[in-house]
GROMACS .gro file of C-alpha atoms in nm:
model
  441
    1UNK     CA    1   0.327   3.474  -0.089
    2UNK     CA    2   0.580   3.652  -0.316
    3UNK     CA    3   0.588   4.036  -0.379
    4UNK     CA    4   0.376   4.053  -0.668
    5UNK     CA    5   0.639   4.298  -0.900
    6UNK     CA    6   0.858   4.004  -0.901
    7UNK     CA    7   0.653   3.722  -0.997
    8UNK     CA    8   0.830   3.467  -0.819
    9UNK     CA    9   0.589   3.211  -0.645
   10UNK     CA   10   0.684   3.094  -0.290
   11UNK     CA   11   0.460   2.930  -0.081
   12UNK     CA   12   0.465   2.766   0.254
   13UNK     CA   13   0.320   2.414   0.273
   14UNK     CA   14   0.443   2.264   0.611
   15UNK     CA   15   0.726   2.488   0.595
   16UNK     CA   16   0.862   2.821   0.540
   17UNK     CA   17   0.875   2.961   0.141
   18UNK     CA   18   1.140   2.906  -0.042
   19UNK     CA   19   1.259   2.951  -0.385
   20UNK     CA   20   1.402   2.685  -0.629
   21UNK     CA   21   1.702   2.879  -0.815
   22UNK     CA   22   1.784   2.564  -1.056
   23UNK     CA   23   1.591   2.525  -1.402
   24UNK     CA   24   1.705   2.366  -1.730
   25UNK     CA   25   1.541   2.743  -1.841
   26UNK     CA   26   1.447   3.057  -1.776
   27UNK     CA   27   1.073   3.059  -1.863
   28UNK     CA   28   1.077   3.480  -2.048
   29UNK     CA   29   0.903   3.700  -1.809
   30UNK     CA   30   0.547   3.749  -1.918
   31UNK     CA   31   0.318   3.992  -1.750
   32UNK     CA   32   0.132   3.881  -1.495
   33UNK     CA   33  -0.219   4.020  -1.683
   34UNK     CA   34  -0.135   3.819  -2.012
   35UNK     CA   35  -0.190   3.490  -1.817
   36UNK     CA   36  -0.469   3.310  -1.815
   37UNK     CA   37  -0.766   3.326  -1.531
   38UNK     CA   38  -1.139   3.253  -1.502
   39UNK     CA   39  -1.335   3.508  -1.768
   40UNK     CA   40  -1.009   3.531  -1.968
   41UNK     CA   41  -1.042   3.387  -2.319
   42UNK     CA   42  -0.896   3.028  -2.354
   43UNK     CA   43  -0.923   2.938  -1.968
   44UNK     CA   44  -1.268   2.758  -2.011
   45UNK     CA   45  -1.117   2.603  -2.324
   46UNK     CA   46  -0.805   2.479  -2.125
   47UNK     CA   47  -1.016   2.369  -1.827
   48UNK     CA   48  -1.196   2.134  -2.052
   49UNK     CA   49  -0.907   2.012  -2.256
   50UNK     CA   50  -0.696   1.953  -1.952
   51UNK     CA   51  -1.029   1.785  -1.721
   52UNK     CA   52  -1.078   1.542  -2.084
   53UNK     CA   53  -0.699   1.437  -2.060
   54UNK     CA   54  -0.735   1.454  -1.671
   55UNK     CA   55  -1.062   1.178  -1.712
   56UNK     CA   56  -0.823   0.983  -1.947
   57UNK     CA   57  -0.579   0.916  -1.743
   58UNK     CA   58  -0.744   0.793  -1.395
   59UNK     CA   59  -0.931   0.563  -1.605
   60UNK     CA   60  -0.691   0.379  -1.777
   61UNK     CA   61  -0.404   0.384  -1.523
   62UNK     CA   62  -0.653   0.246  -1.259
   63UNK     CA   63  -0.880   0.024  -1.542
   64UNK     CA   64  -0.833  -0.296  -1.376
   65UNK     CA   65  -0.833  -0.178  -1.006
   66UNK     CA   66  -1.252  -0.252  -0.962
   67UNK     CA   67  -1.240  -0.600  -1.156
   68UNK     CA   68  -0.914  -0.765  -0.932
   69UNK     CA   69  -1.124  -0.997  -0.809
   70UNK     CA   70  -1.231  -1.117  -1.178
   71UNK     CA   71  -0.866  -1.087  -1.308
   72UNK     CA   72  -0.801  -1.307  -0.984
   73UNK     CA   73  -1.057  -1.606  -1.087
   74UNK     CA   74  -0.955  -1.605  -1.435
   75UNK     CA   75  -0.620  -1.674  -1.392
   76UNK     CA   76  -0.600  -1.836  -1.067
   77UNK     CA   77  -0.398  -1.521  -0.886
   78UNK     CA   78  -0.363  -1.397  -0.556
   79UNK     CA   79  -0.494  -1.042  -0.446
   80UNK     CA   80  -0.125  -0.962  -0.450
   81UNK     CA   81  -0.030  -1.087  -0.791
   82UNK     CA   82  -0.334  -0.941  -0.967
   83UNK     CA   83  -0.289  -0.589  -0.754
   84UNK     CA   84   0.037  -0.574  -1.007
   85UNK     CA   85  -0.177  -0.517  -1.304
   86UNK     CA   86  -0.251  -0.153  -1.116
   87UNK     CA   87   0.124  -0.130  -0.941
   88UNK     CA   88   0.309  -0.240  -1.272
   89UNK     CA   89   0.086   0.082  -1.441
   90UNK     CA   90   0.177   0.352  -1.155
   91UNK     CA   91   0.536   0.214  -1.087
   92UNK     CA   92   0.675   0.267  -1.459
   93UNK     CA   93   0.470   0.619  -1.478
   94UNK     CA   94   0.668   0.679  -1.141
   95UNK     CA   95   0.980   0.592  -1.315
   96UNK     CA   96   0.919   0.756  -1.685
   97UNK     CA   97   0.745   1.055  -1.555
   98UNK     CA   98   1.124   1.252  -1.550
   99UNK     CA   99   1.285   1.129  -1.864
  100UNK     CA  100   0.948   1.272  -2.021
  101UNK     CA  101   0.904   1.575  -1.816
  102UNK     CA  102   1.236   1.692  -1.990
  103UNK     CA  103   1.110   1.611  -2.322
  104UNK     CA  104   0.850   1.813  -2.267
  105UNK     CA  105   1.125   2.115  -2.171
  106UNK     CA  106   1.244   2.058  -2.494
  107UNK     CA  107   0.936   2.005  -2.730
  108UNK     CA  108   0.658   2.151  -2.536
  109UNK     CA  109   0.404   2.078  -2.310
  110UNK     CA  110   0.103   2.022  -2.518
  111UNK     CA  111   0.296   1.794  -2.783
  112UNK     CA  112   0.416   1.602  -2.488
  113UNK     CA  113   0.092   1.522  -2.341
  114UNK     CA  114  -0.075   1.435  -2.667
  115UNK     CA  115   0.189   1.206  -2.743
  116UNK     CA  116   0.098   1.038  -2.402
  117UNK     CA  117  -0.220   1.024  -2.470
  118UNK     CA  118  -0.213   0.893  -2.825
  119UNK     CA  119   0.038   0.595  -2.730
  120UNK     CA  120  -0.140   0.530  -2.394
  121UNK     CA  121  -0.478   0.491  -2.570
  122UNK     CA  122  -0.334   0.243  -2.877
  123UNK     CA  123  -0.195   0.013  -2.583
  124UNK     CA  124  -0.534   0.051  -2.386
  125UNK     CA  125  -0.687  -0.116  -2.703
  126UNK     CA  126  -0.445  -0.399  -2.666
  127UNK     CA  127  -0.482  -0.476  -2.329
  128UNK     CA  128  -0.830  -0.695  -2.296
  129UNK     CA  129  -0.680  -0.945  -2.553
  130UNK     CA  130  -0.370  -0.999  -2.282
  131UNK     CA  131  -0.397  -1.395  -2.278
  132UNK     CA  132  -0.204  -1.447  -1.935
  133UNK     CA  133  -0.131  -1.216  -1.584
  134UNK     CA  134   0.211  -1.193  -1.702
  135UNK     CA  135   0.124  -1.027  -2.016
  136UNK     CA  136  -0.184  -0.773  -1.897
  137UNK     CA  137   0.086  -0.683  -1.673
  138UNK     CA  138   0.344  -0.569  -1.906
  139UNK     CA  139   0.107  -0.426  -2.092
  140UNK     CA  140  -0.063  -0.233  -1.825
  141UNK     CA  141   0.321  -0.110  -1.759
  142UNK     CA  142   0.386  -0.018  -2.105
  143UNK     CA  143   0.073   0.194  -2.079
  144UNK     CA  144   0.152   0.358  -1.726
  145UNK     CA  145   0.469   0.457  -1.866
  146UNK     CA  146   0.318   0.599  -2.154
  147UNK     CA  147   0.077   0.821  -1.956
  148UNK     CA  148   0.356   0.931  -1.772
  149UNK     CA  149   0.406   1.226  -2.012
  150UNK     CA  150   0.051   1.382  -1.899
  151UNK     CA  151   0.060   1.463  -1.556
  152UNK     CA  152   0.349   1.669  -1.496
  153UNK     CA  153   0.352   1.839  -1.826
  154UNK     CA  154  -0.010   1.930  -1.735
  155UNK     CA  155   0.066   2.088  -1.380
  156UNK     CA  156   0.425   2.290  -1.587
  157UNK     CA  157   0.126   2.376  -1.832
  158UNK     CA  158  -0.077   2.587  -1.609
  159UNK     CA  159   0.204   2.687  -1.396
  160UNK     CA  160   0.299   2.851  -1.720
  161UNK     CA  161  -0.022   2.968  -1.865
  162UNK     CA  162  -0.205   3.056  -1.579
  163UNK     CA  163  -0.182   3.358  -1.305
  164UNK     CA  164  -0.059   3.281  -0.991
  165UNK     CA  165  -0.400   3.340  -0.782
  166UNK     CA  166  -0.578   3.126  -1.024
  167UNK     CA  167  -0.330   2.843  -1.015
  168UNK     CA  168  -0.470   2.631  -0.720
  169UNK     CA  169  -0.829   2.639  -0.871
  170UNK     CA  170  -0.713   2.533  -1.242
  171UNK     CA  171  -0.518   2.257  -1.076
  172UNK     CA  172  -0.791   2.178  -0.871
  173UNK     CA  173  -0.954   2.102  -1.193
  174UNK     CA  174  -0.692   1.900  -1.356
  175UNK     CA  175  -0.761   1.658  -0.982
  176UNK     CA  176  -1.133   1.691  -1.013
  177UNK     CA  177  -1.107   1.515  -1.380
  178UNK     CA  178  -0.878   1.248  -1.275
  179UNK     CA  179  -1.118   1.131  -0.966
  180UNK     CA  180  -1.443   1.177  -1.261
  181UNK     CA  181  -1.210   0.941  -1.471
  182UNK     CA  182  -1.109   0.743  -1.210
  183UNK     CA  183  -1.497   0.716  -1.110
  184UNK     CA  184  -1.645   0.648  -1.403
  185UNK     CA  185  -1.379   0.375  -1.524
  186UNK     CA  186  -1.458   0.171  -1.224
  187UNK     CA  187  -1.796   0.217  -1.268
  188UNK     CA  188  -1.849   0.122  -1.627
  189UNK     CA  189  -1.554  -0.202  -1.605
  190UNK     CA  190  -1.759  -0.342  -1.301
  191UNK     CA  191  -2.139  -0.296  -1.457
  192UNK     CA  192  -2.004  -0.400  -1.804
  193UNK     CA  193  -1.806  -0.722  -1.641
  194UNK     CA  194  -2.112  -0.829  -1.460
  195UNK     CA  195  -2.249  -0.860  -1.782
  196UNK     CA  196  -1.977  -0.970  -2.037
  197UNK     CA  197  -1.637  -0.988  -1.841
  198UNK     CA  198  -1.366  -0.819  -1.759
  199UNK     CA  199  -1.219  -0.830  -2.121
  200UNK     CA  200  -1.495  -0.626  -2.226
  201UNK     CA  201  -1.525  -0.398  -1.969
  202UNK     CA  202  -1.125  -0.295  -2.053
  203UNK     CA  203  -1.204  -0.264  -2.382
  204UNK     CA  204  -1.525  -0.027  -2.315
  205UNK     CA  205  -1.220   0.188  -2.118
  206UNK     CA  206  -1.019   0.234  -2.403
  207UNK     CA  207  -1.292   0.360  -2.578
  208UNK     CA  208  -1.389   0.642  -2.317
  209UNK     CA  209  -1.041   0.738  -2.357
  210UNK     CA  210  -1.013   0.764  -2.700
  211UNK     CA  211  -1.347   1.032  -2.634
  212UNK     CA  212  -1.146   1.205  -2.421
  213UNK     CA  213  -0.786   1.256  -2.631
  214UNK     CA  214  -1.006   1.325  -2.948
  215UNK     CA  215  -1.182   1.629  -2.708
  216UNK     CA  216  -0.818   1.681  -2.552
  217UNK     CA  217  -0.702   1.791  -2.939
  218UNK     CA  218  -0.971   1.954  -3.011
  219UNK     CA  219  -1.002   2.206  -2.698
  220UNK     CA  220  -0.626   2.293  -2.568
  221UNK     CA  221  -0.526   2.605  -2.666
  222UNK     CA  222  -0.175   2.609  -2.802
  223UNK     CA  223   0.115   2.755  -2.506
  224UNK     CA  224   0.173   3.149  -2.511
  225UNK     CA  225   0.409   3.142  -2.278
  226UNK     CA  226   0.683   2.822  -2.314
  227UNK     CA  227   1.052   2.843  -2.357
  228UNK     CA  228   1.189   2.555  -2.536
  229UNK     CA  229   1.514   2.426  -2.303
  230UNK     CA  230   1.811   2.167  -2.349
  231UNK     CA  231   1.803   1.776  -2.360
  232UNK     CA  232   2.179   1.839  -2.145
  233UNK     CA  233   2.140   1.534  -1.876
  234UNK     CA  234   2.362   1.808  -1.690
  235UNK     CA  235   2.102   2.041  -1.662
  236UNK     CA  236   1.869   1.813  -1.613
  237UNK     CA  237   2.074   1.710  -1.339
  238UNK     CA  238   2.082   2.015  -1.197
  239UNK     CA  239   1.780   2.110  -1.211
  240UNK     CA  240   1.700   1.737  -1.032
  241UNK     CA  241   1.925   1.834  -0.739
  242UNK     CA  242   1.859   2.200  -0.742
  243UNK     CA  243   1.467   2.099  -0.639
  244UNK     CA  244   1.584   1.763  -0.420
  245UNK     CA  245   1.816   2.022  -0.230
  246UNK     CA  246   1.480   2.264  -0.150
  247UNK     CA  247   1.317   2.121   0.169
  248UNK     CA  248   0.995   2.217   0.151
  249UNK     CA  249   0.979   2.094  -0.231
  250UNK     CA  250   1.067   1.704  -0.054
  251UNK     CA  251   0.823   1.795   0.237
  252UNK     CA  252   0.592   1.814  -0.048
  253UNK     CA  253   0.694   1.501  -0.225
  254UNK     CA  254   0.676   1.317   0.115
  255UNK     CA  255   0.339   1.436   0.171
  256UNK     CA  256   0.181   1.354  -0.188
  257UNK     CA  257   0.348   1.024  -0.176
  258UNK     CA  258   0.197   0.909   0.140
  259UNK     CA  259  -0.151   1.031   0.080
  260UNK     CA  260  -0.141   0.812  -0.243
  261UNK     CA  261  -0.039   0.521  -0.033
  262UNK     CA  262  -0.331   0.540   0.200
  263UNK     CA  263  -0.571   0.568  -0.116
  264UNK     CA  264  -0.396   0.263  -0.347
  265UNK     CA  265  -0.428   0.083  -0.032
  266UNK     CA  266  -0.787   0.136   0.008
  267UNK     CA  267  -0.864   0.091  -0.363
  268UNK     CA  268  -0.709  -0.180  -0.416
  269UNK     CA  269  -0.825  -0.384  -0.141
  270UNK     CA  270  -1.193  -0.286  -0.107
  271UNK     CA  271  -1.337  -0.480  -0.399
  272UNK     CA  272  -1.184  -0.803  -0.236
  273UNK     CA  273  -1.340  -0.680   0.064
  274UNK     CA  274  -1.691  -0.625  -0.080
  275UNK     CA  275  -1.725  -0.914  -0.271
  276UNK     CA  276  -1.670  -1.137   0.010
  277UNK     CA  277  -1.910  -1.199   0.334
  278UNK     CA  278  -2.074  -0.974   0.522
  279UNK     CA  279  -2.142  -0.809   0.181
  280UNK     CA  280  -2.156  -1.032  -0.071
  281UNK     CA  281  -2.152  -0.770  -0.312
  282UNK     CA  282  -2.195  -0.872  -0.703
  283UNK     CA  283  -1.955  -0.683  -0.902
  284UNK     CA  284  -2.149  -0.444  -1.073
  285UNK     CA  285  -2.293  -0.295  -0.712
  286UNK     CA  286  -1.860  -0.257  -0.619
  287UNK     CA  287  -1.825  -0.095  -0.939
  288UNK     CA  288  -2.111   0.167  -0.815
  289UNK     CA  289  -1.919   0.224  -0.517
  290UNK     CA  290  -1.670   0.417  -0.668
  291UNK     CA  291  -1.941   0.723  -0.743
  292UNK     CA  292  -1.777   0.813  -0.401
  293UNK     CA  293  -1.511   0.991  -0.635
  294UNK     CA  294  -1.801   1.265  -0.675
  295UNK     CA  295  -1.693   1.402  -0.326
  296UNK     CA  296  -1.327   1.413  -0.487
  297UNK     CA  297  -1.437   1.610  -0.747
  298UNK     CA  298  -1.557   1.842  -0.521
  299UNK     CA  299  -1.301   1.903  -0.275
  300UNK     CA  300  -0.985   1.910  -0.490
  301UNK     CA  301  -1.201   2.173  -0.746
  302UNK     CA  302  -1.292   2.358  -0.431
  303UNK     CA  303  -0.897   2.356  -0.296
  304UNK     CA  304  -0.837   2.707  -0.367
  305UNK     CA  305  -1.126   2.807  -0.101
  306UNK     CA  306  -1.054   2.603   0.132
  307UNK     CA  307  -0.653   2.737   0.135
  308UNK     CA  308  -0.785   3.079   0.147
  309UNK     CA  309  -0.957   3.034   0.447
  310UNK     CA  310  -0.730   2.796   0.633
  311UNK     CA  311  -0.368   2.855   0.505
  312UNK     CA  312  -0.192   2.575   0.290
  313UNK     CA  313  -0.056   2.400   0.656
  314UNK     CA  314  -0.384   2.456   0.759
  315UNK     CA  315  -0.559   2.256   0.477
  316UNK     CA  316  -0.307   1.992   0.500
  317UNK     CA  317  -0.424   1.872   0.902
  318UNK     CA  318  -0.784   1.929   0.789
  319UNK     CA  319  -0.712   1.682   0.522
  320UNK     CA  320  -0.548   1.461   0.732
  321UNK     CA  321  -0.779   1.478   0.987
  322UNK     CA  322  -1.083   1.360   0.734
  323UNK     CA  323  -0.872   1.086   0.567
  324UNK     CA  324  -0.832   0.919   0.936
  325UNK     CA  325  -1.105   0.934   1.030
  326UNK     CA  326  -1.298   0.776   0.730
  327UNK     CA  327  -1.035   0.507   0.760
  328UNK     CA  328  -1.137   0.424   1.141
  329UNK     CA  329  -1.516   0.438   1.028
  330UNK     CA  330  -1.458   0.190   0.745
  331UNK     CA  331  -1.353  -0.099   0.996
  332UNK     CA  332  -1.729  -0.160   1.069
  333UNK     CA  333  -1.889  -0.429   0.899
  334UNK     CA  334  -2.184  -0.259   0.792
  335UNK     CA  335  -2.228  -0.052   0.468
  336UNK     CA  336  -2.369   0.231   0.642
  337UNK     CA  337  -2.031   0.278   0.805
  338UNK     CA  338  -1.780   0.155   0.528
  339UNK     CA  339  -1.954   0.401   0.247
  340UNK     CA  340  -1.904   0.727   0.433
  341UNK     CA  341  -1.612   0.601   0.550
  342UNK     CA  342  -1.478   0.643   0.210
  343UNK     CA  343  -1.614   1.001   0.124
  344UNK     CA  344  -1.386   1.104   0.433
  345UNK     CA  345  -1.071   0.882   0.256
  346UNK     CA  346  -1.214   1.024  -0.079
  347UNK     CA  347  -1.258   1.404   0.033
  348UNK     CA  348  -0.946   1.382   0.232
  349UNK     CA  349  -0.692   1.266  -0.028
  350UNK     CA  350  -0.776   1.473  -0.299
  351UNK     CA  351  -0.769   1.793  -0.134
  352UNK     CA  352  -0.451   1.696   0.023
  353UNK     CA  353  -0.332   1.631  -0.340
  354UNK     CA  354  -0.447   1.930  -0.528
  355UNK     CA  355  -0.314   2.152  -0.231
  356UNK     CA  356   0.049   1.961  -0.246
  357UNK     CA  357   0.087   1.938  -0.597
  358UNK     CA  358  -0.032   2.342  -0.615
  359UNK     CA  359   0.231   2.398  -0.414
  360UNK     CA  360   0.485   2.225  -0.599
  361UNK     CA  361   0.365   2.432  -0.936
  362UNK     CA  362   0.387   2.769  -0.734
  363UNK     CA  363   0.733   2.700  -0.560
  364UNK     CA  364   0.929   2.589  -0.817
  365UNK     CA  365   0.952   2.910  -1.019
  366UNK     CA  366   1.207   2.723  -1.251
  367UNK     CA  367   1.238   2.390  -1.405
  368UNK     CA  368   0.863   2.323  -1.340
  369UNK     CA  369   0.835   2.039  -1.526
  370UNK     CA  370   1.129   1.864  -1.362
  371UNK     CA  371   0.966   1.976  -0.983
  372UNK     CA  372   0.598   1.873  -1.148
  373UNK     CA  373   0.733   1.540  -1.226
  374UNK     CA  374   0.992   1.445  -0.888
  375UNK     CA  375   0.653   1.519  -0.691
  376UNK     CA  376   0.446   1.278  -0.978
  377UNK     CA  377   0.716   1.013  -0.895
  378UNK     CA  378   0.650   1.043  -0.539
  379UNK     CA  379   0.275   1.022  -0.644
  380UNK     CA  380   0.284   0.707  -0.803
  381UNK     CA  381   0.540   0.525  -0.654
  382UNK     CA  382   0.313   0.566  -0.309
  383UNK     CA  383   0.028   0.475  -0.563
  384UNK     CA  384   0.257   0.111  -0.639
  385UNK     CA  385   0.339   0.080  -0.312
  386UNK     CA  386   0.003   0.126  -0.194
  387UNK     CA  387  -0.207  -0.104  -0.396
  388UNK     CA  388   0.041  -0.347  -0.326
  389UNK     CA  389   0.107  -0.331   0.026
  390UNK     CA  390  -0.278  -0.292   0.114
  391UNK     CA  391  -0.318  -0.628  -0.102
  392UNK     CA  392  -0.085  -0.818   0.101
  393UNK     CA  393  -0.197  -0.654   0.414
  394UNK     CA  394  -0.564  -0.717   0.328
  395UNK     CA  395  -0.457  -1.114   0.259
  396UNK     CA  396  -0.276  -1.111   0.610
  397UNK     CA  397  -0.548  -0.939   0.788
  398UNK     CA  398  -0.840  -0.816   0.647
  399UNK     CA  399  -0.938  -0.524   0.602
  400UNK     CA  400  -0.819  -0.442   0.956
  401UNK     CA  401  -0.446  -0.494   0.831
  402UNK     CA  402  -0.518  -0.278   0.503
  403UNK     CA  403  -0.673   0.042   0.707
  404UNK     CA  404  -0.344   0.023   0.963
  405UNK     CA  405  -0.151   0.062   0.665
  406UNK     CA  406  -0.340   0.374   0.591
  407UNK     CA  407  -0.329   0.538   0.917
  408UNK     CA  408   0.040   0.508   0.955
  409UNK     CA  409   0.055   0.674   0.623
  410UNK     CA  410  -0.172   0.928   0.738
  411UNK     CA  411   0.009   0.923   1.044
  412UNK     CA  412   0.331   1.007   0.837
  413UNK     CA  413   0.174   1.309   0.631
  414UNK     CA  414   0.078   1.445   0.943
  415UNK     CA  415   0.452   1.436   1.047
  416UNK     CA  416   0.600   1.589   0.795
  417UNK     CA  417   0.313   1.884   0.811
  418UNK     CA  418   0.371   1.935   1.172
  419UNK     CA  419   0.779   1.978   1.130
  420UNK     CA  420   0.739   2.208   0.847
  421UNK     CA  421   0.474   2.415   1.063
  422UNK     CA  422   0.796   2.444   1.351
  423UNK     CA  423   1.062   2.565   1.054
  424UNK     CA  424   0.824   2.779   0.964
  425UNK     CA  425   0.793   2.913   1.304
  426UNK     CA  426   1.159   2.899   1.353
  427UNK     CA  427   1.210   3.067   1.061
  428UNK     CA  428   1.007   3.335   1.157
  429UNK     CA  429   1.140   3.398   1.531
  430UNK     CA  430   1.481   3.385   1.374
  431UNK     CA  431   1.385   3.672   1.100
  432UNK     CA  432   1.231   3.890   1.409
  433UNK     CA  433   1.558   3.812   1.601
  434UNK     CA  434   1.794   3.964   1.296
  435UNK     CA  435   1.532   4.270   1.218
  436UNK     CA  436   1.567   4.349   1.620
  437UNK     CA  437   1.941   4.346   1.579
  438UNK     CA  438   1.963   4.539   1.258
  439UNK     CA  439   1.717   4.852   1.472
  440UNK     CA  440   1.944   4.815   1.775
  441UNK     CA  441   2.244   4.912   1.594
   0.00000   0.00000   0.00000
């Protein structure tokens, strides 16, 4: 942690704490009390606003992930073509997600993420009358790139607005309404396709989101606390390189990128797998099984605890630790084995996601935004990759193929975690070695 007089945020996630000098501007140094924390007038209101947009956005970036298997019947597509409807979404938010974070520099947070919202929601009112794949998938891109405005404005938001000790739980938050959105768009598209299609059940989506960027408007409090900065691509370049040339800040984009493979993998693939013998699932019941988000909710709001007590590296190999081993449990073909096999992937990734992107807020003291969005990239690129790879692994081998995907993913996170844990130690033996020197002379 940072001495507190300076108000500089460094934490250690893997690795040792370091600073990110590079910003495209100097945020005005604000006391520390004028912030925003739980009690404080305006936090409940921003914790609201921000879980509505939060709900918005899970549930129409991953709208069609629970009714694949429909898109596949109607028009005669593979798992793999009709996992693009979800990859097309998170790959262009992966790519937009910069080029809007530095709008958002320049015009402000809140402006940037209503603008998401508002453009995101139009197109999610277009999308059930797509009248071939080719289309719903250039729409659902359209609309992923559209939403990329939300999610890293969001996290430079309350990096901003909030204090530093409070930052992990307000994030934790912002997570807990994406997996609610995420949840409850699954769960309404499958019941509602049962009954009426998968049309419908799109359009019933875009409707819960409209609910949520009307309450979005009316509850987020206005920024205190924002500089406006420049549109100079040199700065922004800068800024780019200054937080690329950090390495815990790409230890951190590595690890957020992975754990979003292993869970677009899973996603993706389980309808297929639930629909089809031993289960024979009808498609309302697979829609149901994403009230597993609940445990989401829960451990990425309860993230801040659970660092406290175990250290950021520490949470990281507990997370880890759960997401494998709900992955092996899933590979049994009985639902009492696949169901809390995916409260461990559940309860895993999202606590390894709102401690990682935390981190990312608190590190990057400077150019938040840009930091807020290189880790969404990473995100949702191992989101795309993800849902598409654990589609084609699923059609090569089952769900077998799709859950090896996941554990070398999880395998990779744990990697990373590990060799930031020995720089840290490194770093640490060589700071004893120099203050032994310096009392010796």
């Amino acid at each position: 942690m940072p001495p507190a007089s300076t108000g500089a945020s460094t934490v250690a996630v893997g690795a040792f704490a370091q600073p990110v000098p590079h910003s495209l501007a100097t945020p005005a140094a604000v006391p520390a009390d004028a912030r925003l924390e739980p009690g404080r007038p305006g936090y409940r209101r921003m914790s609201f606003g921000l879980f509505a947009a939060g709900v918005a956005t899970f549930a129409l970036l991953y709208s069609t992930q629970a009714l694949l298997p429909s898109v596949s019947a109607s028009f005669g597509a593979t798992a793999g073509q009709a996992s693009w409807t979800v990859s097309a979404a998170t790959g262009a938010l992966a790519l937009a997600v910069l080029p809007l974070s530095a709008l958002s520099e320049r015009f402000g947070r809140r402006q940037m993420m209503t603008a998401s919202l508002a453009l995101a929601v139009t197109l999610g009112m277009l999308v059930p009358f797509a009248p071939s794949l080719g289309t719903l998938i250039a729409l659902r891109a359209l609309q992923g790139a559209a939403l990329a405005g939300l999610p890293a404005s969001a996290m430079a938001f309350l990096a901003e607005e909030v204090r530093p000790r409070a930052l992990v739980a307000a994030i934790g938050l912002f997570v807990a309404g994406n997996s609610i959105g995420g949840m409850s768009g699954r769960i309404l598209t499958g019941w509602i396709a049962q009954l009426w299609g998968w049309r419908v059940a799109l359009g019933a989506v875009g409707l819960l989101a409209v609910g949520c960027a009307v309450a979005f408007q009316l509850l987020m409090p206005r920024a205190r606390h924002f500089v406006p900065g420049s549109l100079n691509p040199k700065a922004l370049a800068r800024a780019v390189g200054g937080h690329l040339a950090d390495p815990l800040l790409r230890r951190l984009f590595l690890v957020g990128g992975l754990f979003m493979t292993v869970f677009g993998a899973v996603y993706t693939a389980i309808g297929y797998r639930l629909v089809q013998a031993p289960f024979s699932l009808p498609q309302g019941v697979v829609g149901s099984i994403f009230l597993v988000y609940l445990v989401g909710t829960v451990s990425s709001a309860a993230a801040g605890r659970l660092v406290g007590r175990l250290g950021r590296r520490g949470a990281l190999y507990l997370a880890v630790a759960t997401t494998a081993a709900g992955l092996l449990l899933s590979l049994a073909d009985h639902l009492a084995a696949v169901l809390p096999g995916l409260v461990l992937i559940t309860a895993g990734f999202f606590a390894g996601h709102a401690v990682a992107s935390s981190s990312v807020s608190r590190t990057a003291t400077t150019g938040r935004a840009q930091a807020s969005a290189l880790y969404q990239s990473a995100y949702y690129l191992g989101s795309s990759a993800g849902g598409t790879l654990g589609a084609v692994a699923f059609h090569a081998g089952g769900w077998t193929g799709t859950a090896g995907l996941g554990l070398l993913a999880v395998a990779g996170v744990a990697m990373v975690t590990l060799y930031g844990s020995r720089c840290a130690r490194a770093e640490r033996d060589s700071r004893t070695v120099r203050a032994s020197v310096v009392v010796a002379r």
